[in-house]
mmCIF file of C-alpha atoms and ligand atoms in Angstrom:
data_model
loop_
_atom_site.group_PDB
_atom_site.id
_atom_site.type_symbol
_atom_site.label_atom_id
_atom_site.label_comp_id
_atom_site.label_asym_id
_atom_site.label_seq_id
_atom_site.Cartn_x
_atom_site.Cartn_y
_atom_site.Cartn_z
ATOM 1 C CA MET A 85 -13.140 5.230 -39.978
ATOM 2 C CA ARG A 86 -16.932 4.293 -40.351
ATOM 3 C CA GLN A 87 -18.714 6.289 -37.739
ATOM 4 C CA VAL A 88 -19.955 4.004 -35.028
ATOM 5 C CA THR A 89 -22.047 5.462 -32.184
ATOM 6 C CA VAL A 90 -21.940 4.304 -28.621
ATOM 7 C CA THR A 91 -25.496 2.873 -29.009
ATOM 8 C CA GLU A 92 -24.476 0.921 -32.147
ATOM 9 C CA HIS A 93 -21.406 -0.381 -30.512
ATOM 10 C CA LEU A 94 -23.443 -1.359 -27.368
ATOM 11 C CA LEU A 95 -26.009 -3.225 -29.385
ATOM 12 C CA LEU A 96 -23.331 -5.062 -31.206
ATOM 13 C CA HIS A 97 -21.701 -5.992 -28.034
ATOM 14 C CA GLN A 98 -24.966 -6.509 -26.189
ATOM 15 C CA THR A 99 -25.652 -9.483 -28.430
ATOM 16 C CA LYS A 100 -22.420 -10.963 -26.981
ATOM 17 C CA SER A 101 -23.125 -10.227 -23.329
ATOM 18 C CA PRO A 102 -26.533 -11.704 -22.433
ATOM 19 C CA ALA A 103 -26.253 -10.098 -19.001
ATOM 20 C CA ALA A 104 -26.661 -6.690 -20.695
ATOM 21 C CA THR A 105 -30.367 -5.813 -21.451
ATOM 22 C CA GLY A 106 -32.186 -2.911 -22.990
ATOM 23 C CA GLN A 107 -32.106 -1.501 -19.390
ATOM 24 C CA PHE A 108 -28.330 -1.219 -19.624
ATOM 25 C CA THR A 109 -28.499 0.573 -22.923
ATOM 26 C CA ALA A 110 -31.076 3.020 -21.400
ATOM 27 C CA LEU A 111 -28.778 3.560 -18.457
ATOM 28 C CA LEU A 112 -25.757 4.282 -20.535
ATOM 29 C CA TYR A 113 -27.757 6.636 -22.875
ATOM 30 C CA ASP A 114 -28.898 8.772 -19.928
ATOM 31 C CA LEU A 115 -25.399 8.765 -18.479
ATOM 32 C CA ILE A 116 -24.006 10.064 -21.820
ATOM 33 C CA LEU A 117 -26.728 12.785 -21.966
ATOM 34 C CA ALA A 118 -25.639 13.907 -18.456
ATOM 35 C CA ALA A 119 -21.988 14.000 -19.544
ATOM 36 C CA LYS A 120 -22.837 16.017 -22.649
ATOM 37 C CA ILE A 121 -24.594 18.572 -20.295
ATOM 38 C CA ILE A 122 -21.613 18.709 -17.934
ATOM 39 C CA SER A 123 -19.175 18.917 -20.841
ATOM 40 C CA LYS A 124 -20.832 21.980 -22.094
ATOM 41 C CA SER A 125 -20.423 23.797 -18.762
ATOM 42 C CA VAL A 126 -16.893 22.532 -18.229
ATOM 43 C CA ASN A 127 -15.904 23.817 -21.627
ATOM 44 C CA LYS A 128 -17.269 27.250 -20.879
ATOM 45 C CA ALA A 129 -16.186 27.345 -17.175
ATOM 46 C CA GLY A 130 -14.251 30.473 -17.567
ATOM 47 C CA LEU A 131 -17.306 32.294 -19.014
ATOM 48 C CA LEU A 132 -19.927 31.189 -16.559
ATOM 49 C CA ASP A 133 -20.205 31.867 -12.836
ATOM 50 C CA VAL A 134 -19.157 28.259 -12.136
ATOM 51 C CA LEU A 135 -15.502 28.826 -11.384
ATOM 52 C CA GLY A 136 -14.202 28.721 -7.848
ATOM 53 C CA GLY A 137 -15.541 27.117 -4.671
ATOM 54 C CA THR A 138 -18.902 27.049 -3.060
ATOM 55 C CA GLY A 139 -17.299 27.719 0.351
ATOM 56 C CA GLN A 140 -18.676 24.374 1.450
ATOM 57 C CA VAL A 141 -16.712 21.269 2.506
ATOM 58 C CA ASN A 142 -18.020 17.853 1.389
ATOM 59 C CA VAL A 143 -18.102 14.529 3.131
ATOM 60 C CA GLN A 144 -14.485 13.929 2.091
ATOM 61 C CA GLY A 145 -13.398 17.120 3.892
ATOM 62 C CA GLU A 146 -12.641 18.680 0.485
ATOM 63 C CA HIS A 147 -13.717 22.117 -0.703
ATOM 64 C CA VAL A 148 -16.633 21.780 -3.132
ATOM 65 C CA GLN A 149 -16.158 23.538 -6.313
ATOM 66 C CA LYS A 150 -19.254 25.069 -8.044
ATOM 67 C CA LEU A 151 -18.750 22.781 -11.003
ATOM 68 C CA ASP A 152 -18.536 19.746 -8.690
ATOM 69 C CA GLU A 153 -21.903 20.560 -7.241
ATOM 70 C CA TYR A 154 -23.414 21.315 -10.641
ATOM 71 C CA ALA A 155 -22.147 18.021 -12.156
ATOM 72 C CA ASN A 156 -23.474 16.161 -9.093
ATOM 73 C CA ARG A 157 -26.924 17.726 -9.571
ATOM 74 C CA VAL A 158 -26.996 17.031 -13.270
ATOM 75 C CA LEU A 159 -26.156 13.451 -12.777
ATOM 76 C CA ILE A 160 -28.585 12.810 -9.926
ATOM 77 C CA HIS A 161 -31.445 14.687 -11.766
ATOM 78 C CA ARG A 162 -30.919 12.794 -14.962
ATOM 79 C CA MET A 163 -30.183 9.289 -13.608
ATOM 80 C CA GLU A 164 -33.065 9.173 -11.049
ATOM 81 C CA ARG A 165 -35.334 9.440 -14.099
ATOM 82 C CA THR A 166 -33.616 6.802 -16.161
ATOM 83 C CA GLY A 167 -36.103 4.197 -14.793
ATOM 84 C CA VAL A 168 -33.511 1.360 -14.423
ATOM 85 C CA LEU A 169 -31.767 2.315 -11.263
ATOM 86 C CA CYS A 170 -32.678 1.245 -7.671
ATOM 87 C CA ALA A 171 -29.943 3.462 -6.008
ATOM 88 C CA MET A 172 -27.011 5.763 -6.593
ATOM 89 C CA ALA A 173 -23.917 6.792 -4.634
ATOM 90 C CA SER A 174 -21.906 9.902 -5.273
ATOM 91 C CA GLU A 175 -18.504 10.933 -3.995
ATOM 92 C CA GLU A 176 -20.287 14.265 -3.001
ATOM 93 C CA ASN A 177 -23.076 12.689 -1.012
ATOM 94 C CA ALA A 178 -22.492 11.086 2.418
ATOM 95 C CA ASP A 179 -25.323 8.577 2.148
ATOM 96 C CA LEU A 180 -26.888 6.336 -0.470
ATOM 97 C CA ILE A 181 -29.159 8.136 -2.884
ATOM 98 C CA ARG A 182 -32.414 6.239 -3.252
ATOM 99 C CA VAL A 183 -34.550 6.737 -6.399
ATOM 100 C CA PRO A 184 -37.724 8.706 -5.251
ATOM 101 C CA GLU A 185 -40.964 6.656 -5.282
ATOM 102 C CA ARG A 186 -42.498 8.695 -8.108
ATOM 103 C CA PHE A 187 -39.975 7.377 -10.556
ATOM 104 C CA GLU A 188 -39.661 3.935 -12.190
ATOM 105 C CA THR A 189 -36.886 1.831 -10.700
ATOM 106 C CA GLY A 190 -34.861 -1.193 -11.969
ATOM 107 C CA ASP A 191 -32.008 -3.465 -10.829
ATOM 108 C CA TYR A 192 -29.057 -1.352 -11.534
ATOM 109 C CA ILE A 193 -26.909 0.678 -9.077
ATOM 110 C CA LEU A 194 -24.789 3.516 -10.309
ATOM 111 C CA ILE A 195 -21.818 4.852 -8.317
ATOM 112 C CA PHE A 196 -19.975 7.929 -9.457
ATOM 113 C CA ASP A 197 -17.466 10.730 -8.882
ATOM 114 C CA PRO A 198 -19.194 13.571 -10.656
ATOM 115 C CA LEU A 199 -16.183 15.640 -11.281
ATOM 116 C CA ASP A 200 -12.858 14.200 -10.308
ATOM 117 C CA GLY A 201 -9.960 16.545 -10.334
ATOM 118 C CA SER A 202 -12.100 19.513 -9.836
ATOM 119 C CA SER A 203 -9.444 21.566 -8.039
ATOM 120 C CA ASN A 204 -7.906 21.794 -11.508
ATOM 121 C CA ILE A 205 -10.968 23.475 -13.125
ATOM 122 C CA ASP A 206 -9.989 27.032 -12.372
ATOM 123 C CA VAL A 207 -6.638 26.577 -14.281
ATOM 124 C CA ASN A 208 -8.324 24.736 -17.271
ATOM 125 C CA ILE A 209 -6.764 21.342 -16.624
ATOM 126 C CA ASN A 210 -8.605 18.084 -17.593
ATOM 127 C CA VAL A 211 -11.266 16.859 -15.242
ATOM 128 C CA GLY A 212 -13.489 13.743 -15.462
ATOM 129 C CA THR A 213 -16.591 11.835 -14.400
ATOM 130 C CA ILE A 214 -15.898 8.312 -13.174
ATOM 131 C CA PHE A 215 -18.742 5.773 -13.086
ATOM 132 C CA SER A 216 -19.261 2.240 -11.883
ATOM 133 C CA ILE A 217 -22.355 0.109 -12.647
ATOM 134 C CA LEU A 218 -23.498 -2.764 -10.437
ATOM 135 C CA LYS A 219 -26.592 -4.895 -10.345
ATOM 136 C CA ARG A 220 -28.675 -5.631 -7.233
ATOM 137 C CA LYS A 221 -27.715 -9.195 -6.108
ATOM 138 C CA PRO A 222 -30.395 -11.770 -7.092
ATOM 139 C CA GLY A 223 -32.572 -12.556 -3.980
ATOM 140 C CA ALA A 224 -31.636 -9.226 -2.456
ATOM 141 C CA SER A 225 -34.003 -7.520 -0.131
ATOM 142 C CA GLY A 226 -36.294 -7.359 -3.101
ATOM 143 C CA SER A 227 -38.422 -4.588 -1.485
ATOM 144 C CA LYS A 228 -38.273 -1.079 -2.850
ATOM 145 C CA ASP A 229 -35.769 0.238 -0.356
ATOM 146 C CA VAL A 230 -32.219 -0.754 -1.241
ATOM 147 C CA THR A 231 -29.976 -1.453 1.658
ATOM 148 C CA LEU A 232 -26.348 -0.412 1.851
ATOM 149 C CA GLY A 233 -25.612 -4.143 1.871
ATOM 150 C CA ASP A 234 -27.048 -4.293 -1.731
ATOM 151 C CA VAL A 235 -24.517 -1.722 -2.741
ATOM 152 C CA LEU A 236 -21.338 -2.689 -0.932
ATOM 153 C CA GLN A 237 -20.115 -5.105 -3.535
ATOM 154 C CA SER A 238 -16.511 -5.903 -4.645
ATOM 155 C CA GLY A 239 -15.313 -4.437 -7.906
ATOM 156 C CA VAL A 240 -15.310 -7.826 -9.556
ATOM 157 C CA GLU A 241 -19.106 -7.675 -9.414
ATOM 158 C CA GLN A 242 -19.223 -4.568 -11.694
ATOM 159 C CA VAL A 243 -21.405 -4.916 -14.799
ATOM 160 C CA ALA A 244 -19.613 -2.028 -16.459
ATOM 161 C CA ALA A 245 -17.362 0.922 -15.590
ATOM 162 C CA GLY A 246 -15.814 3.968 -17.324
ATOM 163 C CA TYR A 247 -15.084 7.670 -17.356
ATOM 164 C CA PHE A 248 -15.752 10.797 -19.290
ATOM 165 C CA LEU A 249 -12.691 12.975 -19.788
ATOM 166 C CA TYR A 250 -13.334 16.649 -20.347
ATOM 167 C CA GLY A 251 -10.193 18.003 -22.122
ATOM 168 C CA PRO A 252 -9.132 19.224 -25.495
ATOM 169 C CA SER A 253 -11.894 16.767 -26.636
ATOM 170 C CA THR A 254 -14.536 15.128 -24.502
ATOM 171 C CA MET A 255 -14.150 11.325 -24.367
ATOM 172 C CA LEU A 256 -15.995 8.346 -23.048
ATOM 173 C CA VAL A 257 -13.820 5.323 -22.161
ATOM 174 C CA TYR A 258 -15.808 2.381 -20.952
ATOM 175 C CA SER A 259 -15.991 -1.382 -20.648
ATOM 176 C CA SER A 260 -18.928 -3.728 -20.147
ATOM 177 C CA GLY A 261 -16.471 -6.698 -19.861
ATOM 178 C CA GLN A 262 -15.871 -7.065 -23.581
ATOM 179 C CA GLY A 263 -12.670 -4.898 -23.773
ATOM 180 C CA VAL A 264 -12.054 -1.195 -23.308
ATOM 181 C CA HIS A 265 -13.502 1.168 -25.945
ATOM 182 C CA GLY A 266 -12.964 4.915 -26.443
ATOM 183 C CA PHE A 267 -15.480 7.329 -27.939
ATOM 184 C CA THR A 268 -14.829 10.918 -28.831
ATOM 185 C CA LEU A 269 -17.683 13.471 -28.711
ATOM 186 C CA ASP A 270 -18.312 15.197 -32.084
ATOM 187 C CA PRO A 271 -19.857 18.433 -30.903
ATOM 188 C CA SER A 272 -21.075 19.118 -34.400
ATOM 189 C CA VAL A 273 -23.561 16.169 -34.183
ATOM 190 C CA GLY A 274 -23.663 15.791 -30.476
ATOM 191 C CA GLU A 275 -22.657 12.137 -30.624
ATOM 192 C CA PHE A 276 -19.874 10.100 -29.072
ATOM 193 C CA LEU A 277 -18.249 8.277 -32.045
ATOM 194 C CA LEU A 278 -15.966 5.202 -31.688
ATOM 195 C CA SER A 279 -12.346 6.576 -31.937
ATOM 196 C CA HIS A 280 -10.319 4.118 -29.904
ATOM 197 C CA PRO A 281 -11.642 0.447 -30.217
ATOM 198 C CA ASP A 282 -10.052 -2.279 -28.085
ATOM 199 C CA ILE A 283 -7.708 -0.155 -25.984
ATOM 200 C CA ARG A 284 -4.771 -2.214 -24.534
ATOM 201 C CA TYR A 285 -1.893 -1.139 -22.220
ATOM 202 C CA PRO A 286 1.487 -1.166 -23.913
ATOM 203 C CA GLU A 287 3.339 -4.241 -22.474
ATOM 204 C CA GLN A 288 6.258 -2.136 -21.245
ATOM 205 C CA GLY A 289 5.497 0.884 -19.060
ATOM 206 C CA ARG A 290 7.565 4.067 -19.344
ATOM 207 C CA ILE A 291 5.751 6.612 -17.196
ATOM 208 C CA TYR A 292 5.292 6.692 -13.442
ATOM 209 C CA SER A 293 2.707 9.091 -11.836
ATOM 210 C CA VAL A 294 2.861 9.841 -8.098
ATOM 211 C CA ASN A 295 2.817 13.039 -5.999
ATOM 212 C CA GLU A 296 6.419 12.830 -4.716
ATOM 213 C CA SER A 297 5.855 15.681 -2.211
ATOM 214 C CA TYR A 298 4.603 13.024 0.165
ATOM 215 C CA TRP A 299 8.050 11.315 0.265
ATOM 216 C CA HIS A 300 8.534 12.050 3.959
ATOM 217 C CA TYR A 301 5.122 10.542 4.813
ATOM 218 C CA TRP A 302 5.691 7.245 3.125
ATOM 219 C CA ASP A 303 6.949 4.053 4.748
ATOM 220 C CA GLU A 304 10.129 2.238 3.556
ATOM 221 C CA PRO A 305 8.534 -0.176 1.031
ATOM 222 C CA THR A 306 6.710 2.704 -0.563
ATOM 223 C CA ARG A 307 9.947 4.705 -1.003
ATOM 224 C CA GLU A 308 11.563 1.587 -2.510
ATOM 225 C CA VAL A 309 8.608 1.298 -4.941
ATOM 226 C CA VAL A 310 9.005 4.861 -6.139
ATOM 227 C CA ASN A 311 12.771 4.535 -6.369
ATOM 228 C CA TYR A 312 12.293 1.410 -8.533
ATOM 229 C CA PHE A 313 10.568 3.582 -11.307
ATOM 230 C CA LYS A 314 12.886 6.587 -10.904
ATOM 231 C CA GLY A 315 16.005 4.475 -11.043
ATOM 232 C CA PRO A 316 17.721 2.370 -13.856
ATOM 233 C CA ASP A 317 17.048 -1.080 -12.353
ATOM 234 C CA ASN A 318 13.756 -1.853 -14.122
ATOM 235 C CA PRO A 319 12.870 -3.697 -17.350
ATOM 236 C CA LEU A 320 13.017 -0.396 -19.226
ATOM 237 C CA GLY A 321 16.679 -0.120 -18.182
ATOM 238 C CA LYS A 322 16.306 3.580 -17.406
ATOM 239 C CA PRO A 323 14.232 5.868 -15.185
ATOM 240 C CA TYR A 324 10.593 6.118 -16.189
ATOM 241 C CA SER A 325 9.338 9.612 -17.028
ATOM 242 C CA LEU A 326 7.408 11.287 -14.248
ATOM 243 C CA ARG A 327 4.064 12.700 -15.324
ATOM 244 C CA TYR A 328 1.530 13.846 -12.680
ATOM 245 C CA VAL A 329 -1.427 16.110 -13.581
ATOM 246 C CA GLY A 330 -3.129 15.794 -10.219
ATOM 247 C CA SER A 331 -6.308 14.712 -11.996
ATOM 248 C CA LEU A 332 -6.792 10.996 -11.704
ATOM 249 C CA VAL A 333 -8.808 10.540 -14.854
ATOM 250 C CA ALA A 334 -6.199 12.486 -16.967
ATOM 251 C CA ASP A 335 -3.228 10.580 -15.348
ATOM 252 C CA PHE A 336 -5.000 7.202 -15.822
ATOM 253 C CA HIS A 337 -5.973 7.934 -19.410
ATOM 254 C CA ARG A 338 -2.484 9.031 -20.446
ATOM 255 C CA ASN A 339 -0.842 5.966 -18.814
ATOM 256 C CA LEU A 340 -3.406 3.673 -20.485
ATOM 257 C CA PHE A 341 -2.131 4.720 -23.920
ATOM 258 C CA TYR A 342 1.610 5.380 -23.232
ATOM 259 C CA GLY A 343 2.133 2.528 -20.632
ATOM 260 C CA GLY A 344 3.133 2.932 -17.061
ATOM 261 C CA ILE A 345 1.788 3.223 -13.578
ATOM 262 C CA PHE A 346 -0.242 5.627 -11.427
ATOM 263 C CA MET A 347 0.251 5.505 -7.676
ATOM 264 C CA TYR A 348 -1.462 6.935 -4.710
ATOM 265 C CA PRO A 349 0.099 5.094 -1.772
ATOM 266 C CA MET A 350 -1.014 5.379 1.828
ATOM 267 C CA ASP A 351 0.721 8.032 3.785
ATOM 268 C CA TYR A 352 0.989 9.240 7.324
ATOM 269 C CA ARG A 353 0.212 12.901 6.535
ATOM 270 C CA LEU A 354 -3.392 12.836 7.710
ATOM 271 C CA PRO A 355 -4.252 10.502 10.565
ATOM 272 C CA GLU A 356 -7.861 10.349 9.220
ATOM 273 C CA LYS A 357 -6.586 9.202 5.769
ATOM 274 C CA PRO A 358 -4.208 6.346 6.628
ATOM 275 C CA GLN A 359 -5.432 4.420 3.584
ATOM 276 C CA GLY A 360 -4.570 7.311 1.145
ATOM 277 C CA LYS A 361 -6.932 9.663 -0.469
ATOM 278 C CA LEU A 362 -8.688 7.812 -3.361
ATOM 279 C CA ARG A 363 -12.075 6.211 -2.865
ATOM 280 C CA LEU A 364 -12.521 2.461 -3.550
ATOM 281 C CA MET A 365 -16.062 2.362 -5.009
ATOM 282 C CA CYS A 366 -16.147 5.500 -7.158
ATOM 283 C CA GLU A 367 -12.501 5.752 -8.165
ATOM 284 C CA ALA A 368 -10.281 2.745 -7.663
ATOM 285 C CA SER A 369 -12.846 -0.083 -8.553
ATOM 286 C CA PRO A 370 -14.095 1.294 -11.824
ATOM 287 C CA LEU A 371 -10.549 2.193 -13.012
ATOM 288 C CA ALA A 372 -9.349 -1.178 -11.937
ATOM 289 C CA PHE A 373 -12.073 -2.824 -13.988
ATOM 290 C CA LEU A 374 -10.975 -0.909 -17.056
ATOM 291 C CA ALA A 375 -7.283 -1.588 -16.340
ATOM 292 C CA GLU A 376 -7.752 -5.296 -16.170
ATOM 293 C CA GLN A 377 -10.034 -5.287 -19.227
ATOM 294 C CA ALA A 378 -7.105 -3.471 -21.069
ATOM 295 C CA GLY A 379 -4.506 -6.015 -20.013
ATOM 296 C CA GLY A 380 -3.271 -4.144 -17.018
ATOM 297 C CA ARG A 381 -3.590 -4.522 -13.190
ATOM 298 C CA ALA A 382 -4.626 -2.703 -10.149
ATOM 299 C CA THR A 383 -3.649 -3.380 -6.467
ATOM 300 C CA ASP A 384 -3.582 -1.670 -3.069
ATOM 301 C CA GLY A 385 -0.022 -2.949 -2.706
ATOM 302 C CA THR A 386 -0.917 -6.452 -1.626
ATOM 303 C CA LYS A 387 -4.550 -7.138 -2.772
ATOM 304 C CA ARG A 388 -6.164 -7.031 -6.187
ATOM 305 C CA ILE A 389 -8.460 -3.877 -6.081
ATOM 306 C CA LEU A 390 -11.309 -5.778 -7.646
ATOM 307 C CA ASP A 391 -11.342 -8.316 -4.784
ATOM 308 C CA ILE A 392 -11.671 -5.794 -2.031
ATOM 309 C CA VAL A 393 -15.164 -5.959 -0.501
ATOM 310 C CA PRO A 394 -16.008 -2.379 0.713
ATOM 311 C CA GLY A 395 -16.888 -1.976 4.403
ATOM 312 C CA GLU A 396 -18.390 1.432 3.811
ATOM 313 C CA LEU A 397 -19.508 3.659 0.982
ATOM 314 C CA HIS A 398 -16.521 6.081 1.011
ATOM 315 C CA GLN A 399 -13.756 3.611 1.852
ATOM 316 C CA ARG A 400 -10.392 4.842 0.803
ATOM 317 C CA VAL A 401 -7.598 2.571 -0.622
ATOM 318 C CA PRO A 402 -4.030 2.897 -1.652
ATOM 319 C CA LEU A 403 -3.918 2.572 -5.422
ATOM 320 C CA PHE A 404 -1.255 1.294 -7.880
ATOM 321 C CA ILE A 405 -2.728 0.877 -11.288
ATOM 322 C CA GLY A 406 -1.361 0.435 -14.799
ATOM 323 C CA SER A 407 0.736 -1.887 -17.014
ATOM 324 C CA ALA A 408 0.638 -5.417 -15.589
ATOM 325 C CA GLY A 409 4.478 -5.795 -15.330
ATOM 326 C CA ASP A 410 4.671 -2.509 -13.320
ATOM 327 C CA VAL A 411 1.987 -3.461 -11.010
ATOM 328 C CA ASP A 412 3.571 -6.814 -10.476
ATOM 329 C CA ALA A 413 6.917 -5.153 -9.510
ATOM 330 C CA VAL A 414 4.995 -3.070 -6.888
ATOM 331 C CA GLU A 415 3.505 -6.159 -5.256
ATOM 332 C CA ALA A 416 6.928 -7.895 -5.265
ATOM 333 C CA ILE A 417 8.489 -5.063 -3.378
ATOM 334 C CA TYR A 418 5.677 -4.875 -0.736
ATOM 335 C CA ARG A 419 5.783 -8.801 -0.453
ATOM 336 C CA ARG A 420 9.451 -8.720 0.232
ATOM 337 C CA HIS A 421 8.962 -6.179 3.041
ATOM 338 C CA SER A 422 5.953 -7.987 4.644
HETATM 339 P P1 P6P B 617 -2.951 15.156 -4.512
HETATM 340 C C1 P6P B 617 -8.293 15.199 -7.250
HETATM 341 O O1 P6P B 617 -8.598 15.942 -6.119
HETATM 342 C C2 P6P B 617 -7.930 13.863 -6.791
HETATM 343 O O2 P6P B 617 -9.020 13.295 -6.101
HETATM 344 C C3 P6P B 617 -7.562 12.973 -7.998
HETATM 345 O O3 P6P B 617 -8.174 13.285 -9.121
HETATM 346 C C4 P6P B 617 -6.043 13.120 -8.024
HETATM 347 O O4 P6P B 617 -5.284 11.998 -8.560
HETATM 348 C C5 P6P B 617 -5.603 13.356 -6.631
HETATM 349 O O5 P6P B 617 -6.790 13.831 -5.990
HETATM 350 C C6 P6P B 617 -4.507 14.291 -6.388
HETATM 351 O O6 P6P B 617 -4.215 14.376 -5.063
HETATM 352 O O7 P6P B 617 -2.793 14.743 -3.073
HETATM 353 O O8 P6P B 617 -1.722 14.673 -5.352
HETATM 354 O O9 P6P B 617 -3.122 16.603 -4.786
#
């Protein structure tokens, strides 16, 4: 296949999406540089002193891994200098990250989970960086200081979204509203090259991904949803295969190619997490943007993920995401119970 770099692919598509400007290309270029730096450390995690935890607990109440913290620092350092952002938000930071006065700013807002699935790093399982790109609303505050109101936008407002997957190879999968495209990092030239143009979900799903250990904490409709995929009464005519890595980006990526559904329902295990574990703005929304661009769907069980307007930066949502027919089936079951 002729080697097409991300920049080349962007410029080609940019002519098709007038909303994208040189600013967007610059943003993605710096995001890719940050990912290359993170990828280098992830791939040598066993050899550097970056394994294990820092002993700290983050705003999510989760143990911060050294590589989490490192990836977060790399992204903030790189992206505050990109000159096109007015603000950032990270899964690792409680508050909005404003771009310091000494740097050029622009109209874009970057929201990211620097290293999702990081609890798997110590055992060499895929982890990923998830990102969501928004634009400051026209006529917004206009002044330098971005308000939270500028940032709390529904997923349908995203200009672009994607993820880097650090695994046997390092991949970038992203969409700027013109389909979903996959690029694989060629370490010998240090470039992401187009390897999976126009990714689409297979019509018929055959994999379901959920942590069934929470069975006793689910309500009746959720148990019926899971039974639907593990039983014979579905369009496949037999039980779907259960695949669950415990790393959202890895599970999402596999289902994108093989067809199926990833589920993280709400559960009653932890009173402070009645809406499940996954975050709307830095996990569910960006992946929902990709899912819909690839012909799939994403819901919280009753509402389209992209239509949910966040009430706060780290809002959590139940997530059912994947092949359209599978997500439709989930909503039909919850509707029947409501
Ligand atoms: P559980 C990783 O910590 C993560 O945020 C996602 O990457 C993953 O899908 C989920 O949590 C796994 O959570 O409760 O099944 O261990």
